[in-house]
mmCIF file of C-alpha atoms in Angstrom:
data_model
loop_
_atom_site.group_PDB
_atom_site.id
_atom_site.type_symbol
_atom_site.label_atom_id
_atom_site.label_comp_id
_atom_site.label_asym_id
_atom_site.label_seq_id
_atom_site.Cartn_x
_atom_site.Cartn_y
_atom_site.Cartn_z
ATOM 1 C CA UNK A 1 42.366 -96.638 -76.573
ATOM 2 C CA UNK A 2 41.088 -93.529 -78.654
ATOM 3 C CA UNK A 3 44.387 -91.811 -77.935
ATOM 4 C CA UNK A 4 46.057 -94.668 -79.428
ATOM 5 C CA UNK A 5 44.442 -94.936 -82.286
ATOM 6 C CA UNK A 6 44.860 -90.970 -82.797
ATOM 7 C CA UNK A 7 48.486 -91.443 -82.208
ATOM 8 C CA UNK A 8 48.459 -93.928 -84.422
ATOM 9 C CA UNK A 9 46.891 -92.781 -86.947
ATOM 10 C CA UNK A 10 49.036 -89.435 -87.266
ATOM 11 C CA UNK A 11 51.999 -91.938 -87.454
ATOM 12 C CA UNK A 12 50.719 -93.331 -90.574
ATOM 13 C CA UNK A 13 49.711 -90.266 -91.685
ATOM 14 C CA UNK A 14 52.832 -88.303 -91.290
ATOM 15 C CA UNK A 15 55.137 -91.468 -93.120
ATOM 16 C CA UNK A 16 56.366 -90.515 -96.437
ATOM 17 C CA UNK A 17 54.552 -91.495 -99.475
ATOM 18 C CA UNK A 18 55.626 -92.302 -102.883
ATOM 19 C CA UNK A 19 51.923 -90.676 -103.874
ATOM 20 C CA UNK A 20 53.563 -87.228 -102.654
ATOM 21 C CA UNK A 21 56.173 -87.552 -105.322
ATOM 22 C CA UNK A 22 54.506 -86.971 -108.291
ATOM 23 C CA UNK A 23 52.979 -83.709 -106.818
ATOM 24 C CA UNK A 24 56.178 -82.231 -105.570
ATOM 25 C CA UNK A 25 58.353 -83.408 -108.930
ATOM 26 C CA UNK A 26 55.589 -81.690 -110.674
ATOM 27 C CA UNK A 27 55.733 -78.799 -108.649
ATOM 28 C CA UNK A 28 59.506 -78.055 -109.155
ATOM 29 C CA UNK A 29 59.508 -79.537 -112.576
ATOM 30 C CA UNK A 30 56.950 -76.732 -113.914
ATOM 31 C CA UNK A 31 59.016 -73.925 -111.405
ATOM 32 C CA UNK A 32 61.908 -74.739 -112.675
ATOM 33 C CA UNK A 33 61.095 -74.552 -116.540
ATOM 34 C CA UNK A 34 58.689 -71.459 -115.859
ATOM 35 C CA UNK A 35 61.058 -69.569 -113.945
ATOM 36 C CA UNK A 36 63.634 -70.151 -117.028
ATOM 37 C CA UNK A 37 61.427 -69.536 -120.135
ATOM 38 C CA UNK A 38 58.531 -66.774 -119.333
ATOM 39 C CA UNK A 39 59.668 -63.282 -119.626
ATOM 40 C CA UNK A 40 60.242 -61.364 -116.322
ATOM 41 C CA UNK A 41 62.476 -58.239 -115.235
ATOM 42 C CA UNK A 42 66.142 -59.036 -114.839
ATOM 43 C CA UNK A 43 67.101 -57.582 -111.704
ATOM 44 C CA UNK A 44 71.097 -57.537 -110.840
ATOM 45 C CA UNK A 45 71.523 -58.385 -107.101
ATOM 46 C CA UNK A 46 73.431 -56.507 -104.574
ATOM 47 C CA UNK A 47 77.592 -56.933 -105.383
ATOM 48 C CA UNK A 48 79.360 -59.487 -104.133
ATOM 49 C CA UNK A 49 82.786 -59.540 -102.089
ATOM 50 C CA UNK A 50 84.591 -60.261 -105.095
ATOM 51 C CA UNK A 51 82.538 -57.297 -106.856
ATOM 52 C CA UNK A 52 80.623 -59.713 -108.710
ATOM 53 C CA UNK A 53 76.515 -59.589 -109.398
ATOM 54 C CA UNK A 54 73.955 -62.178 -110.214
ATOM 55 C CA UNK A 55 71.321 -61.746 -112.163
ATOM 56 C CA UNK A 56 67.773 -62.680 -110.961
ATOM 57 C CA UNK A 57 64.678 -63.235 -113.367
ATOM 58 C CA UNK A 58 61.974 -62.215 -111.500
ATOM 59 C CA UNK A 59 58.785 -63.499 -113.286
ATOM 60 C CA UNK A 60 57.350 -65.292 -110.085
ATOM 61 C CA UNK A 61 54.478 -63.309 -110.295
ATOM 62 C CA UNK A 62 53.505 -64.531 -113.646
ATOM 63 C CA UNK A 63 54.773 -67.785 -113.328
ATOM 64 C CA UNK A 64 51.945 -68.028 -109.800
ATOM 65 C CA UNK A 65 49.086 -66.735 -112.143
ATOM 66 C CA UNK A 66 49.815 -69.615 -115.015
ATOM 67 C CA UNK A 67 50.184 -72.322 -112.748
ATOM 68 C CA UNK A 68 47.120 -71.565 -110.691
ATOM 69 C CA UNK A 69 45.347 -71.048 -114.538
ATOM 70 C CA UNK A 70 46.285 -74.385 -115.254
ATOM 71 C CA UNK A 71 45.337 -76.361 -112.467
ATOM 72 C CA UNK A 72 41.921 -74.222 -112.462
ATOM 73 C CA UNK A 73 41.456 -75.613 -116.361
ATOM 74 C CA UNK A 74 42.678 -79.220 -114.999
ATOM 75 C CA UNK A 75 40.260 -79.431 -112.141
ATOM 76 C CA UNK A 76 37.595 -77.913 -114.614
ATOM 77 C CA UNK A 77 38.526 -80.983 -117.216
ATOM 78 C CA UNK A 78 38.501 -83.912 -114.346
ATOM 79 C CA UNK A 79 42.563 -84.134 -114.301
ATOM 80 C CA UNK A 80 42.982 -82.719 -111.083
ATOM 81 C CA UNK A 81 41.799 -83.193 -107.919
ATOM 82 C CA UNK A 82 41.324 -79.318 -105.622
ATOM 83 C CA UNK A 83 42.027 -81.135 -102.812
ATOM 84 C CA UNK A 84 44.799 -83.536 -103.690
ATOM 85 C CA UNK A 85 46.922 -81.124 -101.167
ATOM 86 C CA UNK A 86 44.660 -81.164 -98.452
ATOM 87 C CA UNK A 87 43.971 -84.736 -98.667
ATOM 88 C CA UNK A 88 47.354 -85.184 -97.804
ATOM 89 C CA UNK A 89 48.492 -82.507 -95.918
ATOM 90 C CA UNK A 90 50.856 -84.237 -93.252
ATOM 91 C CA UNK A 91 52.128 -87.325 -96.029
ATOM 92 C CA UNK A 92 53.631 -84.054 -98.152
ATOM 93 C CA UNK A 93 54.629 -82.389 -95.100
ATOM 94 C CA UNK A 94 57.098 -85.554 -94.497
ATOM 95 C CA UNK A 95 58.264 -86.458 -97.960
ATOM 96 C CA UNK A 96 58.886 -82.583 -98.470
ATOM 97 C CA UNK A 97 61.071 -82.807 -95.372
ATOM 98 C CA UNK A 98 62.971 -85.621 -96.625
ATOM 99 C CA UNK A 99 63.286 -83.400 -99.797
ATOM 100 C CA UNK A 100 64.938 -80.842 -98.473
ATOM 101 C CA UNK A 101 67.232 -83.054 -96.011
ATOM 102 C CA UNK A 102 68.355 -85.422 -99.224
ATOM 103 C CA UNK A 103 68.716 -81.829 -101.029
ATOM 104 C CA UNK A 104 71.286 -80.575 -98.007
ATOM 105 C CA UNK A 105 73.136 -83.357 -97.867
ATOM 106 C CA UNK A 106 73.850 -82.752 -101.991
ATOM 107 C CA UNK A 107 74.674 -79.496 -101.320
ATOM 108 C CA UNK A 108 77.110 -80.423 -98.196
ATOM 109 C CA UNK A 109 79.087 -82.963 -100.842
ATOM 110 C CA UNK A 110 78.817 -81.104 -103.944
ATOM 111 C CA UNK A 111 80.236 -77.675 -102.005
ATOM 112 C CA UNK A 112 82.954 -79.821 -100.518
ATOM 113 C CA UNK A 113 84.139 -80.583 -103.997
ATOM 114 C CA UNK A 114 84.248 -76.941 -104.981
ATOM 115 C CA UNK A 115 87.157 -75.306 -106.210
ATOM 116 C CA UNK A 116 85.600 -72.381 -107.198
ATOM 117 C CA UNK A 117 87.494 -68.852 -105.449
ATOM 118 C CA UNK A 118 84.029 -66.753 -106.580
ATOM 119 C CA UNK A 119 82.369 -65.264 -103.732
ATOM 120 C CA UNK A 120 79.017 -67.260 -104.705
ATOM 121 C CA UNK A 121 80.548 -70.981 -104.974
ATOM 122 C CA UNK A 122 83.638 -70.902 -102.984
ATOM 123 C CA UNK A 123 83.148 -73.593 -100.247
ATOM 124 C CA UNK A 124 83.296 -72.122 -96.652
ATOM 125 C CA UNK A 125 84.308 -75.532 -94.561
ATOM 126 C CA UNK A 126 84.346 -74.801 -90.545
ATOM 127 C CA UNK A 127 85.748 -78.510 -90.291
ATOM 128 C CA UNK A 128 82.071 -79.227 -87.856
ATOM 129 C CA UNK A 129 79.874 -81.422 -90.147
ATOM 130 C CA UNK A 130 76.585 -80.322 -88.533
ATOM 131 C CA UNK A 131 77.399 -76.629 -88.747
ATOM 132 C CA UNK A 132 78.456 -76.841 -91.819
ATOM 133 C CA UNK A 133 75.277 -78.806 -93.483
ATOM 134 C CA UNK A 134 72.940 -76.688 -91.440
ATOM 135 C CA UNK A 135 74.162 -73.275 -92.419
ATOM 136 C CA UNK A 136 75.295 -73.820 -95.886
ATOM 137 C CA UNK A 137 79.317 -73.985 -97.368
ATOM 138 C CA UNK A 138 78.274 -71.671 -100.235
ATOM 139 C CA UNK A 139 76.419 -68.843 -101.251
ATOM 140 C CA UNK A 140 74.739 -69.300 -103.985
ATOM 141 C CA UNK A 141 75.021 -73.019 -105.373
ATOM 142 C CA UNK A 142 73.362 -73.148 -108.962
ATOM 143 C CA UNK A 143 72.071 -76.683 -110.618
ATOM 144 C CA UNK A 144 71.715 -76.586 -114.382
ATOM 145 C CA UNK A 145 71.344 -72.538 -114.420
ATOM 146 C CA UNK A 146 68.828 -72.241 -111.950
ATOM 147 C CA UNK A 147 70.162 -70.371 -108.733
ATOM 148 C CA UNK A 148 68.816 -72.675 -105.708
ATOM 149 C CA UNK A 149 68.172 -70.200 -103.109
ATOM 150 C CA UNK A 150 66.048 -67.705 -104.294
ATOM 151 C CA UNK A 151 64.047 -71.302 -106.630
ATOM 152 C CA UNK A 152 63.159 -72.697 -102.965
ATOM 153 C CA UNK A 153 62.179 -69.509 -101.427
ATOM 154 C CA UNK A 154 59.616 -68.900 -104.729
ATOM 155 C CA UNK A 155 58.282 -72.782 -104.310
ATOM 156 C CA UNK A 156 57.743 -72.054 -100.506
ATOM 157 C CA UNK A 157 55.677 -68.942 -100.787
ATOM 158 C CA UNK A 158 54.073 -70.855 -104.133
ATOM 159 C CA UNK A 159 53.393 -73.939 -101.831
ATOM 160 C CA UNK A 160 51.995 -71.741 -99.043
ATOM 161 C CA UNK A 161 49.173 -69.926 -101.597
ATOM 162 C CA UNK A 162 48.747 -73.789 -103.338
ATOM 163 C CA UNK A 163 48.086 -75.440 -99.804
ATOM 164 C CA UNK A 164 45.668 -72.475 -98.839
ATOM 165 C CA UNK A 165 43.738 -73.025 -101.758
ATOM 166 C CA UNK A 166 43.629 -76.262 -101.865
ATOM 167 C CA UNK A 167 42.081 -75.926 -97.841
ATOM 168 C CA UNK A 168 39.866 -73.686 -99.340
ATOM 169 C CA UNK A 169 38.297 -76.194 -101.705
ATOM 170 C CA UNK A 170 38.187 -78.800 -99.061
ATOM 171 C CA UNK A 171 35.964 -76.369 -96.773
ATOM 172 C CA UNK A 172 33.368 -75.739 -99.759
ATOM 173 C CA UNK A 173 33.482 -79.509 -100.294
ATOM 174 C CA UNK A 174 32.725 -80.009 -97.386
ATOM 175 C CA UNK A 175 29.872 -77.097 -96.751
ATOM 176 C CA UNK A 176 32.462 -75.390 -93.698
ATOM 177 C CA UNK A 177 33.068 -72.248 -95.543
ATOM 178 C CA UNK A 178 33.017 -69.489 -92.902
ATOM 179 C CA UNK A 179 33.745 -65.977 -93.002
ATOM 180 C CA UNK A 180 36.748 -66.494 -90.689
ATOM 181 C CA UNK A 181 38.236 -68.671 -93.817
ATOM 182 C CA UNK A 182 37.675 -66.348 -96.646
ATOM 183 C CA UNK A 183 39.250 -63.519 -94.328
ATOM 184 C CA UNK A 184 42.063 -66.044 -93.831
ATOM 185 C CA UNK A 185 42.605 -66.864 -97.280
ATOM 186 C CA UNK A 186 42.112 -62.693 -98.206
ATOM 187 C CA UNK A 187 44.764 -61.478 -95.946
ATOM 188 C CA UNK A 188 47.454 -64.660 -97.089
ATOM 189 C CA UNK A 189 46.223 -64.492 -100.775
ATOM 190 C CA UNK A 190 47.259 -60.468 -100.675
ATOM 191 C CA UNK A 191 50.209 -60.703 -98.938
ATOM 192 C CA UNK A 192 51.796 -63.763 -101.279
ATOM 193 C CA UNK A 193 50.459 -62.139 -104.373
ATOM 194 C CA UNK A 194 52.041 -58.942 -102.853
ATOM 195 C CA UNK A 195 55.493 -60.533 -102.503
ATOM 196 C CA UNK A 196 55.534 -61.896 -106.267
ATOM 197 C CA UNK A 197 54.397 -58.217 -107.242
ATOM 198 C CA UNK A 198 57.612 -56.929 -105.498
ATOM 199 C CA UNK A 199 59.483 -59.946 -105.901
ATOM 200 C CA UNK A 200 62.907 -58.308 -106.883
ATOM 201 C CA UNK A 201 63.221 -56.746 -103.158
ATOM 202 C CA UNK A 202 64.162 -60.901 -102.290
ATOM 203 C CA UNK A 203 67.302 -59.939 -103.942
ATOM 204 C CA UNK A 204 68.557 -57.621 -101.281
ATOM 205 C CA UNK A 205 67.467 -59.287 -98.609
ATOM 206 C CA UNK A 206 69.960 -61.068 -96.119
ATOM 207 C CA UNK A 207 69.092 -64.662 -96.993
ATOM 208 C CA UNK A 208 69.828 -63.726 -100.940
ATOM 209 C CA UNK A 209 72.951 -61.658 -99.864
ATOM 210 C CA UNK A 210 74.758 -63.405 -97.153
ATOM 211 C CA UNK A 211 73.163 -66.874 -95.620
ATOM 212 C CA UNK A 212 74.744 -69.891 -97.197
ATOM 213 C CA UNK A 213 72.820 -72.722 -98.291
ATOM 214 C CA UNK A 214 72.272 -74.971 -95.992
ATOM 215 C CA UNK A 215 69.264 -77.349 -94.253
ATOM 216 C CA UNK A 216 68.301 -73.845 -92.609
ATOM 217 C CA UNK A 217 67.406 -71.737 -95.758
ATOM 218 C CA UNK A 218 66.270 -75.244 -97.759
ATOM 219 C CA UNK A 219 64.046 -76.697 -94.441
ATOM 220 C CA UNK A 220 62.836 -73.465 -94.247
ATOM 221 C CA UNK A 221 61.558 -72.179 -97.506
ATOM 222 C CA UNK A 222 60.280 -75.302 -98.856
ATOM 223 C CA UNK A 223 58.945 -76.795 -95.198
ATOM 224 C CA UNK A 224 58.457 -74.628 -92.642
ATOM 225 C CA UNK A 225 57.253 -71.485 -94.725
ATOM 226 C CA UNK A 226 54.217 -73.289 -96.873
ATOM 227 C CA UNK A 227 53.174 -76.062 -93.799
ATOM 228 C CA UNK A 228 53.197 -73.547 -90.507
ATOM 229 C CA UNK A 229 52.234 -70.814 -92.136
ATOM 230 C CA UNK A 230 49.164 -72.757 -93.401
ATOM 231 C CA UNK A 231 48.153 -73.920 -89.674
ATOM 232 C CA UNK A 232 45.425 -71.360 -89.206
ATOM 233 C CA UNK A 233 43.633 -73.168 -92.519
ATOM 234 C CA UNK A 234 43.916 -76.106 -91.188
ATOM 235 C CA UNK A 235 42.607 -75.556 -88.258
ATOM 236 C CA UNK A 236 39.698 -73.301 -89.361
ATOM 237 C CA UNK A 237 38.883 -76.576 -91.427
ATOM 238 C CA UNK A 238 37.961 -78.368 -88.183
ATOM 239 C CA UNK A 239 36.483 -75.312 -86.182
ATOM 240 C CA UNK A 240 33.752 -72.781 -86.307
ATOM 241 C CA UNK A 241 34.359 -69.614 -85.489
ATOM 242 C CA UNK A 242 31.845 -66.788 -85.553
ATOM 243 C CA UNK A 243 33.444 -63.141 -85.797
ATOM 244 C CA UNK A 244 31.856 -59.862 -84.773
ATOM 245 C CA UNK A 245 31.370 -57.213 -87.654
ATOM 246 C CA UNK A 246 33.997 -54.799 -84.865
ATOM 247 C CA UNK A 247 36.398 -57.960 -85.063
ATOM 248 C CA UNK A 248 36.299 -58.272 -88.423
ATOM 249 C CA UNK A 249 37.410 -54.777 -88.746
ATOM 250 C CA UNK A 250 39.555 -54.478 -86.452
ATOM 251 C CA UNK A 251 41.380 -57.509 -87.968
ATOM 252 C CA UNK A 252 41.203 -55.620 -91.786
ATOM 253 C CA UNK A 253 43.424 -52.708 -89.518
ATOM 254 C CA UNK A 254 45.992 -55.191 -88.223
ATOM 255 C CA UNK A 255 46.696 -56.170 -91.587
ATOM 256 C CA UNK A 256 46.604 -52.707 -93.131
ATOM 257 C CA UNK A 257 49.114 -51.335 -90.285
ATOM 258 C CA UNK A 258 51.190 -54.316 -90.628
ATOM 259 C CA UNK A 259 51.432 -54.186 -94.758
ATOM 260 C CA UNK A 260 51.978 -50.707 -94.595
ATOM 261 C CA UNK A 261 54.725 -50.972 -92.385
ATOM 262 C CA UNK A 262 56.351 -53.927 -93.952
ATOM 263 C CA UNK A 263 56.203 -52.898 -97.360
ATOM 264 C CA UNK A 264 57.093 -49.600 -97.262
ATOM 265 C CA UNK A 265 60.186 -50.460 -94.728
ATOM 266 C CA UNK A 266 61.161 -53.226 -97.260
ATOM 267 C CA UNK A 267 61.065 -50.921 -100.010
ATOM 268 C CA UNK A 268 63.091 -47.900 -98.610
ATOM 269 C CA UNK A 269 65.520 -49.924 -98.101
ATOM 270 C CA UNK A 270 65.700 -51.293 -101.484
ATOM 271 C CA UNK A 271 65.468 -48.197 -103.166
ATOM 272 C CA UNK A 272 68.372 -46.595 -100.419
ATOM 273 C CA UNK A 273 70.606 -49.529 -101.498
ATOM 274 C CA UNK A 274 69.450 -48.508 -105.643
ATOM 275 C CA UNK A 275 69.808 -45.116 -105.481
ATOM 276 C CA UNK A 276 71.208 -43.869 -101.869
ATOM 277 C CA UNK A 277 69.963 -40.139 -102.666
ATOM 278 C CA UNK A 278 66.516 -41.185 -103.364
ATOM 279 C CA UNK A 279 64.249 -39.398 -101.365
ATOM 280 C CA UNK A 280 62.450 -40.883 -98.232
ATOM 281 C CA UNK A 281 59.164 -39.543 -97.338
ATOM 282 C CA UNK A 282 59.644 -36.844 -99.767
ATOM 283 C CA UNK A 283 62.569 -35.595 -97.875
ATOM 284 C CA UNK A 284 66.388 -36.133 -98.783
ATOM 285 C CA UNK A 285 67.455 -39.108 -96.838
ATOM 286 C CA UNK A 286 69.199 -39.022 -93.379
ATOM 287 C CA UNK A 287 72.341 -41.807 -93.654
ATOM 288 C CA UNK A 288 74.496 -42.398 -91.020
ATOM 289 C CA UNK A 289 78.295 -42.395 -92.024
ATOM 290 C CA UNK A 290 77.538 -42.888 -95.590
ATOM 291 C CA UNK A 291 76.049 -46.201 -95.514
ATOM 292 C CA UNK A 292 72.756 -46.984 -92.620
ATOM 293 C CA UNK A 293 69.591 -44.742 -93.524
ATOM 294 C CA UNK A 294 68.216 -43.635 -90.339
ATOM 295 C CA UNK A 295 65.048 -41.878 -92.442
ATOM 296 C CA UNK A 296 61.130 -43.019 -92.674
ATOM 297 C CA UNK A 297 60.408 -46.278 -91.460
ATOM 298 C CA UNK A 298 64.553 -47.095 -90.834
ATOM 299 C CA UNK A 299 64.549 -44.024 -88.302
ATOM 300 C CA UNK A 300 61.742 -44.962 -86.592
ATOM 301 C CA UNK A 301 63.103 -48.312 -85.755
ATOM 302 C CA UNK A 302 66.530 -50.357 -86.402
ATOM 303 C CA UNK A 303 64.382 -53.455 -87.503
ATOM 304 C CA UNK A 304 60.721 -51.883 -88.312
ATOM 305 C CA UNK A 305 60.484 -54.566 -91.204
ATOM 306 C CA UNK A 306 60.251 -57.117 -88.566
ATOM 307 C CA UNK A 307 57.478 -54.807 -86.453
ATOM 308 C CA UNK A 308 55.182 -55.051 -89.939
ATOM 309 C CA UNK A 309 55.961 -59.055 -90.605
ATOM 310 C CA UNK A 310 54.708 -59.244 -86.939
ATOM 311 C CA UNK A 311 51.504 -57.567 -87.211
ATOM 312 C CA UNK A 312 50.518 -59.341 -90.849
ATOM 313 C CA UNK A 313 51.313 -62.543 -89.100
ATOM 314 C CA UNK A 314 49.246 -61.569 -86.518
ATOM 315 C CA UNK A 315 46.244 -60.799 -88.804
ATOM 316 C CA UNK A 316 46.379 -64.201 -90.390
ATOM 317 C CA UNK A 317 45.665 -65.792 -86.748
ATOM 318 C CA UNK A 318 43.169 -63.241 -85.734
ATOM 319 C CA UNK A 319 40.232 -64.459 -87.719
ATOM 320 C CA UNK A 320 40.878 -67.994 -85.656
ATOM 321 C CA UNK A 321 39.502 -65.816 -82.524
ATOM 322 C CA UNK A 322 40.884 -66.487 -79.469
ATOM 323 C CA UNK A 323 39.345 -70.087 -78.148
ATOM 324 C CA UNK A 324 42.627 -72.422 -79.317
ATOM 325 C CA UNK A 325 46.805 -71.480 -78.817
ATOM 326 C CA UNK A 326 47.390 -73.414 -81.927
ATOM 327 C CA UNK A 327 46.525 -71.088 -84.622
ATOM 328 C CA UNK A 328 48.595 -68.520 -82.928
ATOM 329 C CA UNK A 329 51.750 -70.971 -83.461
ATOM 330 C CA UNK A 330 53.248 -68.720 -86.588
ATOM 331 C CA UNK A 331 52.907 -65.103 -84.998
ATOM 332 C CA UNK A 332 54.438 -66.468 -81.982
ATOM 333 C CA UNK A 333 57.156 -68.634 -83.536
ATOM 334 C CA UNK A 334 57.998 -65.703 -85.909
ATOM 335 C CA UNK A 335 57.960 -62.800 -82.802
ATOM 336 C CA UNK A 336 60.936 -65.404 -81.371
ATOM 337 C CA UNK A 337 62.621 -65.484 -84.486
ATOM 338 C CA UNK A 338 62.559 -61.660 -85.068
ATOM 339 C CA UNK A 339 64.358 -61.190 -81.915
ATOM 340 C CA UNK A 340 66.700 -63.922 -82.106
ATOM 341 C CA UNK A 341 67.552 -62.242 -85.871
ATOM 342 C CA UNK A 342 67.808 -58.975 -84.545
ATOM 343 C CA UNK A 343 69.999 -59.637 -81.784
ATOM 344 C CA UNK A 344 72.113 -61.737 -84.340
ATOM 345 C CA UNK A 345 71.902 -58.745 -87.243
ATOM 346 C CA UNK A 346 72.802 -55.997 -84.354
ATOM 347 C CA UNK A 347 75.998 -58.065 -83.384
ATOM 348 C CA UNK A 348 77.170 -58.493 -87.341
ATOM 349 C CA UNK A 349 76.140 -54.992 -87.910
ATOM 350 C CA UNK A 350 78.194 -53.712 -84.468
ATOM 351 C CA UNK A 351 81.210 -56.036 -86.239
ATOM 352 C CA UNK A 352 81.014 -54.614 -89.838
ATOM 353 C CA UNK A 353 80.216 -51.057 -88.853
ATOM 354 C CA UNK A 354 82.110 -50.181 -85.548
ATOM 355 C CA UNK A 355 81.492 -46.371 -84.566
ATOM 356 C CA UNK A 356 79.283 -45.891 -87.307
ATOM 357 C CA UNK A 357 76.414 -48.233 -86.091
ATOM 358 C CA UNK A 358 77.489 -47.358 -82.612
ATOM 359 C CA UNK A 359 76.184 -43.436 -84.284
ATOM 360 C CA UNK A 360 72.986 -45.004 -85.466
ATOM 361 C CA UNK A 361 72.041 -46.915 -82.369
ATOM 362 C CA UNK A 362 72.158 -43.292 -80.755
ATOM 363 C CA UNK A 363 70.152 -41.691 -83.434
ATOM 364 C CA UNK A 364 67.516 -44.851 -83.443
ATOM 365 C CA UNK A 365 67.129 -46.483 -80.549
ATOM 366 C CA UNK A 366 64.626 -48.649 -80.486
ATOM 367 C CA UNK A 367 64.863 -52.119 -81.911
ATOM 368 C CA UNK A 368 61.622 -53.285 -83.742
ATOM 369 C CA UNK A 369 58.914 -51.635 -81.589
ATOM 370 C CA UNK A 370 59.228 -47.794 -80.644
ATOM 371 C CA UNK A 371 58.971 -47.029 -77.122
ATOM 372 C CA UNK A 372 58.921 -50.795 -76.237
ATOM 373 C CA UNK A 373 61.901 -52.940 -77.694
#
């Protein structure tokens, strides 16, 4: 009977709520006019097919630091509730999901209708409607200015700091506040601040430079991203765990490594595609017929980036402990789709390279993790 009533009870919970509109048209409605008006770098992405650029305005950081200033002063003056989020954690999950799946299907029609022979809005039709609306028909659909891919991957790393916070306030509400939490919310609140601080390395990355649109990228920025990578919160909201000063440490090294080798794998790579004579650990940089570094992080490994997402994942699971699977969910979801991304970005590479990545497979061998994979 008490399993029914569980069940039941996550049913309800999980149905879509017109309360969870107001939040989310909120949410978009302030990213969407911040992200226009407040001042930010204008970083040119990488050149199209057609030789072509967009322009990004990369002011994420300071649009996150006003928006978290203003609900501060609004839960300060009574207008908003810390905890609205994490009151209704699953209800947003769900009407966010329905977001993004009404949003896909606009894109699948609108795309359709294209006649545009630019590399960002020409319409790529396979002729299979599933294929088509799950990986995107163009590049990089715009709606009134505002390029759509890299506005839902800012609200999903947004989202992801606004749920955590909002968890936060819900455990000092409710007198749960552990030291496992506040290392949670450290290691998450560094890295997202992190990525806003660095924010115009998004516009080389593969999603901005070659993934359509489609229910993938949109599902996954504005669902999966801010709701699974929240699950340790969540669950450190219902469970006490007590940490050793050594664990604690050794948890501040996993994220340490991890950053280190993230960010600075990330960020040779940008600068290599900016300037391909920069130099790489103070060295001139070794590049494989003309175009694939194979220096610092990028000889080390083919896909080292992924080795350092892997590790920070791992830290933000770590101060969970090891009692429960669940909060390990995200490093283990993410180590699956590393490889499944590698083996997909080795077999485009082998296709767009030929002999030349067949070179750099010799001179780097290993895929992610040295010695290992």
């Amino acid at each position: 009977m008490e399993s029914n009533v569980d069940l039941g009870f996550l049913l309800h919970a999980l149905m879509p709520s017109w309360n969870s509109v107001p939040l989310l048209t909120g949410f978009f409605s302030y990213l969407a006019i911040a992200g226009s008006i407040l001042p930010g770098k204008i970083v040119p992405g990488v050149a199209l097919p057609d030789a072509t650029r967009l322009h990004y305005r990369c002011n994420g950081l300071l649009s996150l630091l006003l928006l978290v200033a203003l609900l501060g002063i609004g839960t300060n003056m009574g207008f908003v509730s810390p905890t609205a989020i994490s009151d209704r954690g699953l209800e947003l999950l769900s009407t966010t999901f329905l977001f993004s799946f009404l949003v896909t299907l606009v894109l699948y029609f609108s795309g359709c209708e294209s006649q545009s022979k630019g590399s960002s809005l020409k319409p790529h039709i396979s002729g299979n409607l599933i294929h088509d609306w799950w990986f995107g028909i163009q590049l990089n659909p715009h709606f009134m200015g505002i390029d759509l891919k890299f506005f839902f991957v800012r609200a999903g790393m947004m989202g992801w700091l606004l749920i955590n916070l909002s968890i936060l306030m819900k455990s000092i509400q409710d007198g749960t506040l552990s030291q496992s939490m506040i290392l949670y919310q450290l290691f998450c609140a560094l890295y997202i601040l992190d990525y806003f601080v660095h924010e115009e390395y998004m516009t080389s990355t593969w999603d901005i430079i070659a993934e359509r649109l489609g229910f993938m990228l949109v599902f996954g920025d504005l669902v999966w991203i801010p709701f699974t990578f929240s699950i340790q919160g969540w669950w450190l909201l219902k469970n006490n765990v007590d940490l050793t000063t050594a664990a604690m440490v050794a948890n501040c090294f996993v994220f340490l490594i991890g950053y280190m080798v993230f960010r600075g794998a990330n960020k040779q790579k940008h600068v290599f595609k900016k300037n391909p004579k920069a130099p790489i650990w103070g060295k001139p940089p070794k590049v494989v017929g003309g175009k694939l570094l194979a220096s610092g992080y990028w000889g080390v490994a083919r896909h080292c980036n992924y080795l350092g997402d892997l590790l920070l994942a791992l830290s933000f699971s770590l101060p969970c402990g090891i009692s429960s699977p669940i909060p390990y969910f995200y490093p283990v979801y993410l180590l699956i789709l590393l490889i499944w991304r590698e083996r997909r970005d080795e077999t485009r590479c082998a296709e767009k390279y030929k002999e030349i990545w067949a070179e750099y497979r010799k001179l780097v061998p290993w895929r992610i993790l040295p010695y290992v994979y």
